Amino acid sequence: MPRLLLLLALLGALPTLRAQPEIVPAEHPVYAWLHAQRVAGRLSEYPHEALPLGRAQVQRLLDSLDARHDRLDAVGRYWLGEFRRELFEPPGSVESVLGGGGVRLPRGRDTEKFLYHRQGSEWRVALSAIGRVQARYADLDSTSYHGVALVPEGVLQGNYRRLVGFYSGTFDGQQFGGDTRVLQSDPELAPLYYIGRQEVPPGSFDRSTASLRVAGRAFSAEISHARLRYGASFDQPLVMGTGADYFSFLRLGLDTRVVQYHFVHGALGDRSFNPLDSGFVLVGPERYLALHRIAVNASRRITLAFSEWVVYGLRGPELAYLNPLNPFKTAEHALWDRDNALFALEAVVRPLDGVEAYGTFLADDLNFSELGRDTYGNKWAAQAGLGTSLERLIPGALGFVEYTRINPFVYTHRFFLEGSFYNSYQHNGFGLGHPLGPNADQVAGGLSVWLPGRVRARAVGRYVRRGESFVDENGQLVNVGGDIRDGRQPPFEEQTNVFLRGERFEGPGITLEVTWEPFRGAALRLYGDYQDWDHAPSALFLRSEVVIAL
């Protein structure tokens, strides 16, 4: 492994690359816009199914669109210019508070704002100070919570000799007034330790992103604590979604126009326990994630991908899983079948410009002798969707429909220790795959719109069905495979995974997001989510925030 990292670093040192290797975080809106351009038929080489990317990769994609400038409409040309100005700071587009002439507040309407920014022939460094004022409201079955929070954030990024890139961002929020339980309804904050682990959170919350990355034209190596997103979807993918907190990982990448290969090895968290009768020693099961993913652009209209990953614990990093070329399933069998291996097959097809279809099949366990039967040994999930560019009707618009089905016990694992099913596909109690979870399905449809004046909006409607555990006539809780944190096997005579078995809940829901940036570095963001259930309390969550960046 060290030799491989050294080889990648040496390859990255080749003087062919003159771009920025630091990452663009997976949450950045440029990715959704690039995806819309791919659907429209202008950017077939964009790998939306593996995020985040380095700034050099994003720059090449924007340059590619710039070369096809005549194929963009007025809205497309507007956003291309906005992202090029934001991410690559051409001369004259940057204002720094701490400049060579002392302290000066920026005044330009369209300039990029930094607390400090310097760029030389061999290095770049940029320091940003971001302040957010957030208001939240949640209503759970006529019980409402609200609160206002102040969230300062600092971001440091840059590179040296366009070979080594770094990115570090940390926010530390504090709610003032109201009821801090409103934070638990926020999907961005619920996975955080202080929010999700206490009945009434203290009101403080923090999260960091950190990445050190060495990159060449095709090869890259990085150590990060950040968001990873893998899989085909316009909303949430099956392979790795955005419902869990960030985790730390090593990632190696080979990215060419035809083949993309990623190797990831990460450290996961889990519930801690006290092994002593007294004292304050907390111990969490040592657990890791390893992932291989290869994608092939069979043509400009077809991309095929294979992903395999394994969750394992109660020992240090396993050499068999540190090998980027060793298939995980055979390695897991050779290690006494004690870990949780999964794989997924994906296809993305663009039959004509303006239309993109995709499908994913995920297998947690497959018993070929029992295929077609509802047995515990067959745990699988599937997702299919269709997206289309609506630019002829609404400039900058994209629509999609998607169906997701996740069978019982998918992502779970049966091995148990001190209150933890430590090999389940989760991080600190939140699933790393699709947030829908097992024993559920969902039909979703959405519309996103990119407008001039730095306005973007997105709406997603859905209808969800879930099967939850229930208490039988003997007073015993029956696990039907609907909780990723509960991998208990049914009794041998009842080892079935009947889809939507158990106490059933269903209902419609909707998510709305709007962002308006009237002045570069100043933005207003609105987020709302509502879910109605037929046999459970409905849930409403609203968040508004004002953002000022320097």
PDB file of N, CA, C and O in Angstrom, residues 132-185:
ATOM      1  N   ARG A 132     -23.674  32.350   9.137  1.00  0.00           N
ATOM      2  CA  ARG A 132     -25.051  31.976   8.822  1.00  0.00           C
ATOM      3  C   ARG A 132     -25.950  32.265  10.020  1.00  0.00           C
ATOM      4  O   ARG A 132     -25.592  31.959  11.155  1.00  0.00           O
ATOM      5  N   VAL A 133     -27.103  32.835   9.746  1.00  0.00           N
ATOM      6  CA  VAL A 133     -28.161  32.948  10.737  1.00  0.00           C
ATOM      7  C   VAL A 133     -29.293  32.049  10.264  1.00  0.00           C
ATOM      8  O   VAL A 133     -29.849  32.263   9.170  1.00  0.00           O
ATOM      9  N   GLN A 134     -29.628  31.039  11.057  1.00  0.00           N
ATOM     10  CA  GLN A 134     -30.588  30.020  10.651  1.00  0.00           C
ATOM     11  C   GLN A 134     -31.794  30.016  11.581  1.00  0.00           C
ATOM     12  O   GLN A 134     -31.642  30.124  12.804  1.00  0.00           O
ATOM     13  N   ALA A 135     -32.973  29.890  11.003  1.00  0.00           N
ATOM     14  CA  ALA A 135     -34.207  29.724  11.771  1.00  0.00           C
ATOM     15  C   ALA A 135     -34.828  28.388  11.384  1.00  0.00           C
ATOM     16  O   ALA A 135     -34.936  28.074  10.192  1.00  0.00           O
ATOM     17  N   ARG A 136     -35.227  27.604  12.379  1.00  0.00           N
ATOM     18  CA  ARG A 136     -35.803  26.274  12.138  1.00  0.00           C
ATOM     19  C   ARG A 136     -37.156  26.151  12.816  1.00  0.00           C
ATOM     20  O   ARG A 136     -37.384  26.719  13.892  1.00  0.00           O
ATOM     21  N   TYR A 137     -38.014  25.369  12.168  1.00  0.00           N
ATOM     22  CA  TYR A 137     -39.328  25.068  12.725  1.00  0.00           C
ATOM     23  C   TYR A 137     -39.669  23.628  12.380  1.00  0.00           C
ATOM     24  O   TYR A 137     -39.487  23.185  11.238  1.00  0.00           O
ATOM     25  N   ALA A 138     -40.163  22.875  13.374  1.00  0.00           N
ATOM     26  CA  ALA A 138     -40.578  21.491  13.157  1.00  0.00           C
ATOM     27  C   ALA A 138     -41.916  21.261  13.828  1.00  0.00           C
ATOM     28  O   ALA A 138     -42.151  21.753  14.946  1.00  0.00           O
ATOM     29  N   ASP A 139     -42.780  20.527  13.151  1.00  0.00           N
ATOM     30  CA  ASP A 139     -44.087  20.171  13.698  1.00  0.00           C
ATOM     31  C   ASP A 139     -44.253  18.664  13.564  1.00  0.00           C
ATOM     32  O   ASP A 139     -44.257  18.123  12.454  1.00  0.00           O
ATOM     33  N   LEU A 140     -44.359  18.004  14.711  1.00  0.00           N
ATOM     34  CA  LEU A 140     -44.524  16.555  14.746  1.00  0.00           C
ATOM     35  C   LEU A 140     -45.814  16.235  15.472  1.00  0.00           C
ATOM     36  O   LEU A 140     -45.879  16.297  16.710  1.00  0.00           O
ATOM     37  N   ASP A 141     -46.874  15.957  14.707  1.00  0.00           N
ATOM     38  CA  ASP A 141     -48.172  15.601  15.269  1.00  0.00           C
ATOM     39  C   ASP A 141     -48.645  16.654  16.265  1.00  0.00           C
ATOM     40  O   ASP A 141     -48.926  16.364  17.442  1.00  0.00           O
ATOM     41  N   SER A 142     -48.696  17.892  15.805  1.00  0.00           N
ATOM     42  CA  SER A 142     -49.193  19.025  16.588  1.00  0.00           C
ATOM     43  C   SER A 142     -48.263  19.461  17.711  1.00  0.00           C
ATOM     44  O   SER A 142     -48.612  20.346  18.501  1.00  0.00           O
ATOM     45  N   THR A 143     -47.072  18.859  17.823  1.00  0.00           N
ATOM     46  CA  THR A 143     -46.063  19.326  18.771  1.00  0.00           C
ATOM     47  C   THR A 143     -45.005  20.071  17.976  1.00  0.00           C
ATOM     48  O   THR A 143     -44.351  19.493  17.113  1.00  0.00           O
ATOM     49  N   SER A 144     -44.849  21.352  18.243  1.00  0.00           N
ATOM     50  CA  SER A 144     -43.954  22.162  17.437  1.00  0.00           C
ATOM     51  C   SER A 144     -42.726  22.575  18.227  1.00  0.00           C
ATOM     52  O   SER A 144     -42.768  22.740  19.448  1.00  0.00           O
ATOM     53  N   TYR A 145     -41.625  22.723  17.497  1.00  0.00           N
ATOM     54  CA  TYR A 145     -40.358  23.176  18.052  1.00  0.00           C
ATOM     55  C   TYR A 145     -39.798  24.239  17.101  1.00  0.00           C
ATOM     56  O   TYR A 145     -40.035  24.208  15.902  1.00  0.00           O
ATOM     57  N   HIS A 146     -39.037  25.162  17.669  1.00  0.00           N
ATOM     58  CA  HIS A 146     -38.427  26.183  16.823  1.00  0.00           C
ATOM     59  C   HIS A 146     -37.175  26.697  17.516  1.00  0.00           C
ATOM     60  O   HIS A 146     -36.956  26.472  18.717  1.00  0.00           O
ATOM     61  N   GLY A 147     -36.352  27.390  16.749  1.00  0.00           N
ATOM     62  CA  GLY A 147     -35.148  27.961  17.310  1.00  0.00           C
ATOM     63  C   GLY A 147     -34.350  28.704  16.258  1.00  0.00           C
ATOM     64  O   GLY A 147     -34.507  28.465  15.054  1.00  0.00           O
ATOM     65  N   VAL A 148     -33.509  29.616  16.708  1.00  0.00           N
ATOM     66  CA  VAL A 148     -32.629  30.394  15.851  1.00  0.00           C
ATOM     67  C   VAL A 148     -31.190  30.066  16.216  1.00  0.00           C
ATOM     68  O   VAL A 148     -30.843  29.978  17.404  1.00  0.00           O
ATOM     69  N   ALA A 149     -30.345  29.858  15.209  1.00  0.00           N
ATOM     70  CA  ALA A 149     -28.954  29.470  15.442  1.00  0.00           C
ATOM     71  C   ALA A 149     -28.018  30.396  14.680  1.00  0.00           C
ATOM     72  O   ALA A 149     -28.336  30.868  13.576  1.00  0.00           O
ATOM     73  N   LEU A 150     -26.872  30.636  15.278  1.00  0.00           N
ATOM     74  CA  LEU A 150     -25.783  31.358  14.636  1.00  0.00           C
ATOM     75  C   LEU A 150     -24.684  30.357  14.313  1.00  0.00           C
ATOM     76  O   LEU A 150     -24.252  29.594  15.186  1.00  0.00           O
ATOM     77  N   VAL A 151     -24.234  30.335  13.044  1.00  0.00           N
ATOM     78  CA  VAL A 151     -23.293  29.305  12.589  1.00  0.00           C
ATOM     79  C   VAL A 151     -22.116  29.968  11.879  1.00  0.00           C
ATOM     80  O   VAL A 151     -22.201  30.273  10.676  1.00  0.00           O
ATOM     81  N   PRO A 152     -21.011  30.212  12.573  1.00  0.00           N
ATOM     82  CA  PRO A 152     -19.795  30.686  11.889  1.00  0.00           C
ATOM     83  C   PRO A 152     -19.027  29.517  11.280  1.00  0.00           C
ATOM     84  O   PRO A 152     -19.045  28.404  11.801  1.00  0.00           O
ATOM     85  N   GLU A 153     -18.365  29.767  10.161  1.00  0.00           N
ATOM     86  CA  GLU A 153     -17.605  28.730   9.471  1.00  0.00           C
ATOM     87  C   GLU A 153     -16.343  29.339   8.869  1.00  0.00           C
ATOM     88  O   GLU A 153     -16.357  30.486   8.403  1.00  0.00           O
ATOM     89  N   GLY A 154     -15.270  28.575   8.907  1.00  0.00           N
ATOM     90  CA  GLY A 154     -14.038  28.971   8.258  1.00  0.00           C
ATOM     91  C   GLY A 154     -13.602  27.929   7.249  1.00  0.00           C
ATOM     92  O   GLY A 154     -13.721  26.724   7.503  1.00  0.00           O
ATOM     93  N   VAL A 155     -13.125  28.370   6.088  1.00  0.00           N
ATOM     94  CA  VAL A 155     -12.671  27.454   5.037  1.00  0.00           C
ATOM     95  C   VAL A 155     -11.287  27.893   4.569  1.00  0.00           C
ATOM     96  O   VAL A 155     -11.096  29.055   4.188  1.00  0.00           O
ATOM     97  N   LEU A 156     -10.345  26.961   4.619  1.00  0.00           N
ATOM     98  CA  LEU A 156      -8.996  27.191   4.109  1.00  0.00           C
ATOM     99  C   LEU A 156      -8.748  26.206   2.986  1.00  0.00           C
ATOM    100  O   LEU A 156      -8.947  24.998   3.150  1.00  0.00           O
ATOM    101  N   GLN A 157      -8.313  26.708   1.830  1.00  0.00           N
ATOM    102  CA  GLN A 157      -8.054  25.821   0.701  1.00  0.00           C
ATOM    103  C   GLN A 157      -6.921  26.371  -0.142  1.00  0.00           C
ATOM    104  O   GLN A 157      -6.580  27.551  -0.055  1.00  0.00           O
ATOM    105  N   GLY A 158      -6.338  25.502  -0.940  1.00  0.00           N
ATOM    106  CA  GLY A 158      -5.262  25.931  -1.817  1.00  0.00           C
ATOM    107  C   GLY A 158      -4.471  24.759  -2.336  1.00  0.00           C
ATOM    108  O   GLY A 158      -4.879  23.598  -2.217  1.00  0.00           O
ATOM    109  N   ASN A 159      -3.319  25.058  -2.937  1.00  0.00           N
ATOM    110  CA  ASN A 159      -2.466  24.002  -3.459  1.00  0.00           C
ATOM    111  C   ASN A 159      -1.033  24.499  -3.549  1.00  0.00           C
ATOM    112  O   ASN A 159      -0.776  25.709  -3.502  1.00  0.00           O
ATOM    113  N   TYR A 160      -0.138  23.549  -3.667  1.00  0.00           N
ATOM    114  CA  TYR A 160       1.278  23.856  -3.856  1.00  0.00           C
ATOM    115  C   TYR A 160       1.745  23.208  -5.145  1.00  0.00           C
ATOM    116  O   TYR A 160       1.608  21.994  -5.329  1.00  0.00           O
ATOM    117  N   ARG A 161       2.281  24.040  -6.036  1.00  0.00           N
ATOM    118  CA  ARG A 161       2.767  23.601  -7.344  1.00  0.00           C
ATOM    119  C   ARG A 161       1.710  22.838  -8.132  1.00  0.00           C
ATOM    120  O   ARG A 161       2.037  21.993  -8.956  1.00  0.00           O
ATOM    121  N   ARG A 162       0.458  23.106  -7.848  1.00  0.00           N
ATOM    122  CA  ARG A 162      -0.656  22.461  -8.548  1.00  0.00           C
ATOM    123  C   ARG A 162      -0.552  20.938  -8.518  1.00  0.00           C
ATOM    124  O   ARG A 162      -1.066  20.245  -9.391  1.00  0.00           O
ATOM    125  N   LEU A 163       0.092  20.450  -7.476  1.00  0.00           N
ATOM    126  CA  LEU A 163       0.283  19.014  -7.300  1.00  0.00           C
ATOM    127  C   LEU A 163      -0.403  18.528  -6.043  1.00  0.00           C
ATOM    128  O   LEU A 163      -1.131  17.534  -6.056  1.00  0.00           O
ATOM    129  N   VAL A 164      -0.190  19.235  -4.927  1.00  0.00           N
ATOM    130  CA  VAL A 164      -0.779  18.874  -3.642  1.00  0.00           C
ATOM    131  C   VAL A 164      -1.852  19.898  -3.310  1.00  0.00           C
ATOM    132  O   VAL A 164      -1.564  21.093  -3.214  1.00  0.00           O
ATOM    133  N   GLY A 165      -3.069  19.444  -3.140  1.00  0.00           N
ATOM    134  CA  GLY A 165      -4.169  20.329  -2.805  1.00  0.00           C
ATOM    135  C   GLY A 165      -4.686  20.066  -1.414  1.00  0.00           C
ATOM    136  O   GLY A 165      -4.665  18.934  -0.932  1.00  0.00           O
ATOM    137  N   PHE A 166      -5.181  21.109  -0.760  1.00  0.00           N
ATOM    138  CA  PHE A 166      -5.729  20.950   0.582  1.00  0.00           C
ATOM    139  C   PHE A 166      -7.032  21.720   0.687  1.00  0.00           C
ATOM    140  O   PHE A 166      -7.245  22.735   0.023  1.00  0.00           O
ATOM    141  N   TYR A 167      -7.909  21.202   1.532  1.00  0.00           N
ATOM    142  CA  TYR A 167      -9.197  21.840   1.793  1.00  0.00           C
ATOM    143  C   TYR A 167      -9.584  21.517   3.224  1.00  0.00           C
ATOM    144  O   TYR A 167      -9.567  20.354   3.634  1.00  0.00           O
ATOM    145  N   SER A 168      -9.915  22.522   4.010  1.00  0.00           N
ATOM    146  CA  SER A 168     -10.343  22.324   5.385  1.00  0.00           C
ATOM    147  C   SER A 168     -11.429  23.339   5.705  1.00  0.00           C
ATOM    148  O   SER A 168     -11.217  24.549   5.569  1.00  0.00           O
ATOM    149  N   GLY A 169     -12.586  22.842   6.094  1.00  0.00           N
ATOM    150  CA  GLY A 169     -13.697  23.717   6.452  1.00  0.00           C
ATOM    151  C   GLY A 169     -14.373  23.222   7.710  1.00  0.00           C
ATOM    152  O   GLY A 169     -14.632  22.020   7.856  1.00  0.00           O
ATOM    153  N   THR A 170     -14.671  24.121   8.646  1.00  0.00           N
ATOM    154  CA  THR A 170     -15.298  23.745   9.914  1.00  0.00           C
ATOM    155  C   THR A 170     -16.365  24.767  10.275  1.00  0.00           C
ATOM    156  O   THR A 170     -16.124  25.973  10.207  1.00  0.00           O
ATOM    157  N   PHE A 171     -17.561  24.275  10.630  1.00  0.00           N
ATOM    158  CA  PHE A 171     -18.560  25.172  11.202  1.00  0.00           C
ATOM    159  C   PHE A 171     -18.858  24.735  12.629  1.00  0.00           C
ATOM    160  O   PHE A 171     -18.728  23.567  12.990  1.00  0.00           O
ATOM    161  N   ASP A 172     -19.257  25.698  13.446  1.00  0.00           N
ATOM    162  CA  ASP A 172     -19.558  25.450  14.864  1.00  0.00           C
ATOM    163  C   ASP A 172     -20.771  26.295  15.212  1.00  0.00           C
ATOM    164  O   ASP A 172     -20.660  27.502  15.430  1.00  0.00           O
ATOM    165  N   GLY A 173     -21.941  25.665  15.258  1.00  0.00           N
ATOM    166  CA  GLY A 173     -23.176  26.396  15.455  1.00  0.00           C
ATOM    167  C   GLY A 173     -23.674  26.348  16.885  1.00  0.00           C
ATOM    168  O   GLY A 173     -23.329  25.449  17.658  1.00  0.00           O
ATOM    169  N   GLN A 174     -24.503  27.310  17.226  1.00  0.00           N
ATOM    170  CA  GLN A 174     -25.124  27.368  18.545  1.00  0.00           C
ATOM    171  C   GLN A 174     -26.534  27.921  18.393  1.00  0.00           C
ATOM    172  O   GLN A 174     -26.730  28.989  17.816  1.00  0.00           O
ATOM    173  N   GLN A 175     -27.510  27.162  18.920  1.00  0.00           N
ATOM    174  CA  GLN A 175     -28.890  27.625  18.888  1.00  0.00           C
ATOM    175  C   GLN A 175     -29.155  28.517  20.092  1.00  0.00           C
ATOM    176  O   GLN A 175     -28.746  28.214  21.216  1.00  0.00           O
ATOM    177  N   PHE A 176     -29.863  29.626  19.837  1.00  0.00           N
ATOM    178  CA  PHE A 176     -30.239  30.556  20.891  1.00  0.00           C
ATOM    179  C   PHE A 176     -31.761  30.593  20.981  1.00  0.00           C
ATOM    180  O   PHE A 176     -32.448  30.957  20.030  1.00  0.00           O
ATOM    181  N   GLY A 177     -32.294  30.232  22.137  1.00  0.00           N
ATOM    182  CA  GLY A 177     -33.729  30.270  22.334  1.00  0.00           C
ATOM    183  C   GLY A 177     -34.441  29.102  21.691  1.00  0.00           C
ATOM    184  O   GLY A 177     -33.856  28.290  20.971  1.00  0.00           O
ATOM    185  N   GLY A 178     -35.723  28.993  21.961  1.00  0.00           N
ATOM    186  CA  GLY A 178     -36.511  27.920  21.400  1.00  0.00           C
ATOM    187  C   GLY A 178     -36.210  26.577  22.054  1.00  0.00           C
ATOM    188  O   GLY A 178     -35.671  26.497  23.158  1.00  0.00           O
ATOM    189  N   ASP A 179     -36.524  25.505  21.350  1.00  0.00           N
ATOM    190  CA  ASP A 179     -36.321  24.142  21.828  1.00  0.00           C
ATOM    191  C   ASP A 179     -35.314  23.461  20.910  1.00  0.00           C
ATOM    192  O   ASP A 179     -35.521  23.367  19.700  1.00  0.00           O
ATOM    193  N   THR A 180     -34.221  22.972  21.486  1.00  0.00           N
ATOM    194  CA  THR A 180     -33.148  22.400  20.661  1.00  0.00           C
ATOM    195  C   THR A 180     -33.539  21.082  20.004  1.00  0.00           C
ATOM    196  O   THR A 180     -32.811  20.603  19.130  1.00  0.00           O
ATOM    197  N   ARG A 181     -34.663  20.510  20.371  1.00  0.00           N
ATOM    198  CA  ARG A 181     -35.100  19.280  19.693  1.00  0.00           C
ATOM    199  C   ARG A 181     -35.451  19.536  18.229  1.00  0.00           C
ATOM    200  O   ARG A 181     -35.564  18.590  17.442  1.00  0.00           O
ATOM    201  N   VAL A 182     -35.609  20.802  17.853  1.00  0.00           N
ATOM    202  CA  VAL A 182     -35.860  21.106  16.446  1.00  0.00           C
ATOM    203  C   VAL A 182     -34.674  20.697  15.590  1.00  0.00           C
ATOM    204  O   VAL A 182     -34.829  20.378  14.395  1.00  0.00           O
ATOM    205  N   LEU A 183     -33.461  20.670  16.163  1.00  0.00           N
ATOM    206  CA  LEU A 183     -32.272  20.284  15.402  1.00  0.00           C
ATOM    207  C   LEU A 183     -32.339  18.830  14.942  1.00  0.00           C
ATOM    208  O   LEU A 183     -31.761  18.474  13.919  1.00  0.00           O
ATOM    209  N   GLN A 184     -33.040  17.988  15.698  1.00  0.00           N
ATOM    210  CA  GLN A 184     -33.133  16.575  15.337  1.00  0.00           C
ATOM    211  C   GLN A 184     -34.003  16.335  14.121  1.00  0.00           C
ATOM    212  O   GLN A 184     -33.959  15.257  13.526  1.00  0.00           O
ATOM    213  N   SER A 185     -34.787  17.318  13.724  1.00  0.00           N
ATOM    214  CA  SER A 185     -35.614  17.194  12.517  1.00  0.00           C
ATOM    215  C   SER A 185     -34.896  17.671  11.273  1.00  0.00           C
ATOM    216  O   SER A 185     -35.415  17.508  10.167  1.00  0.00           O
TER     217      SER A 185
END
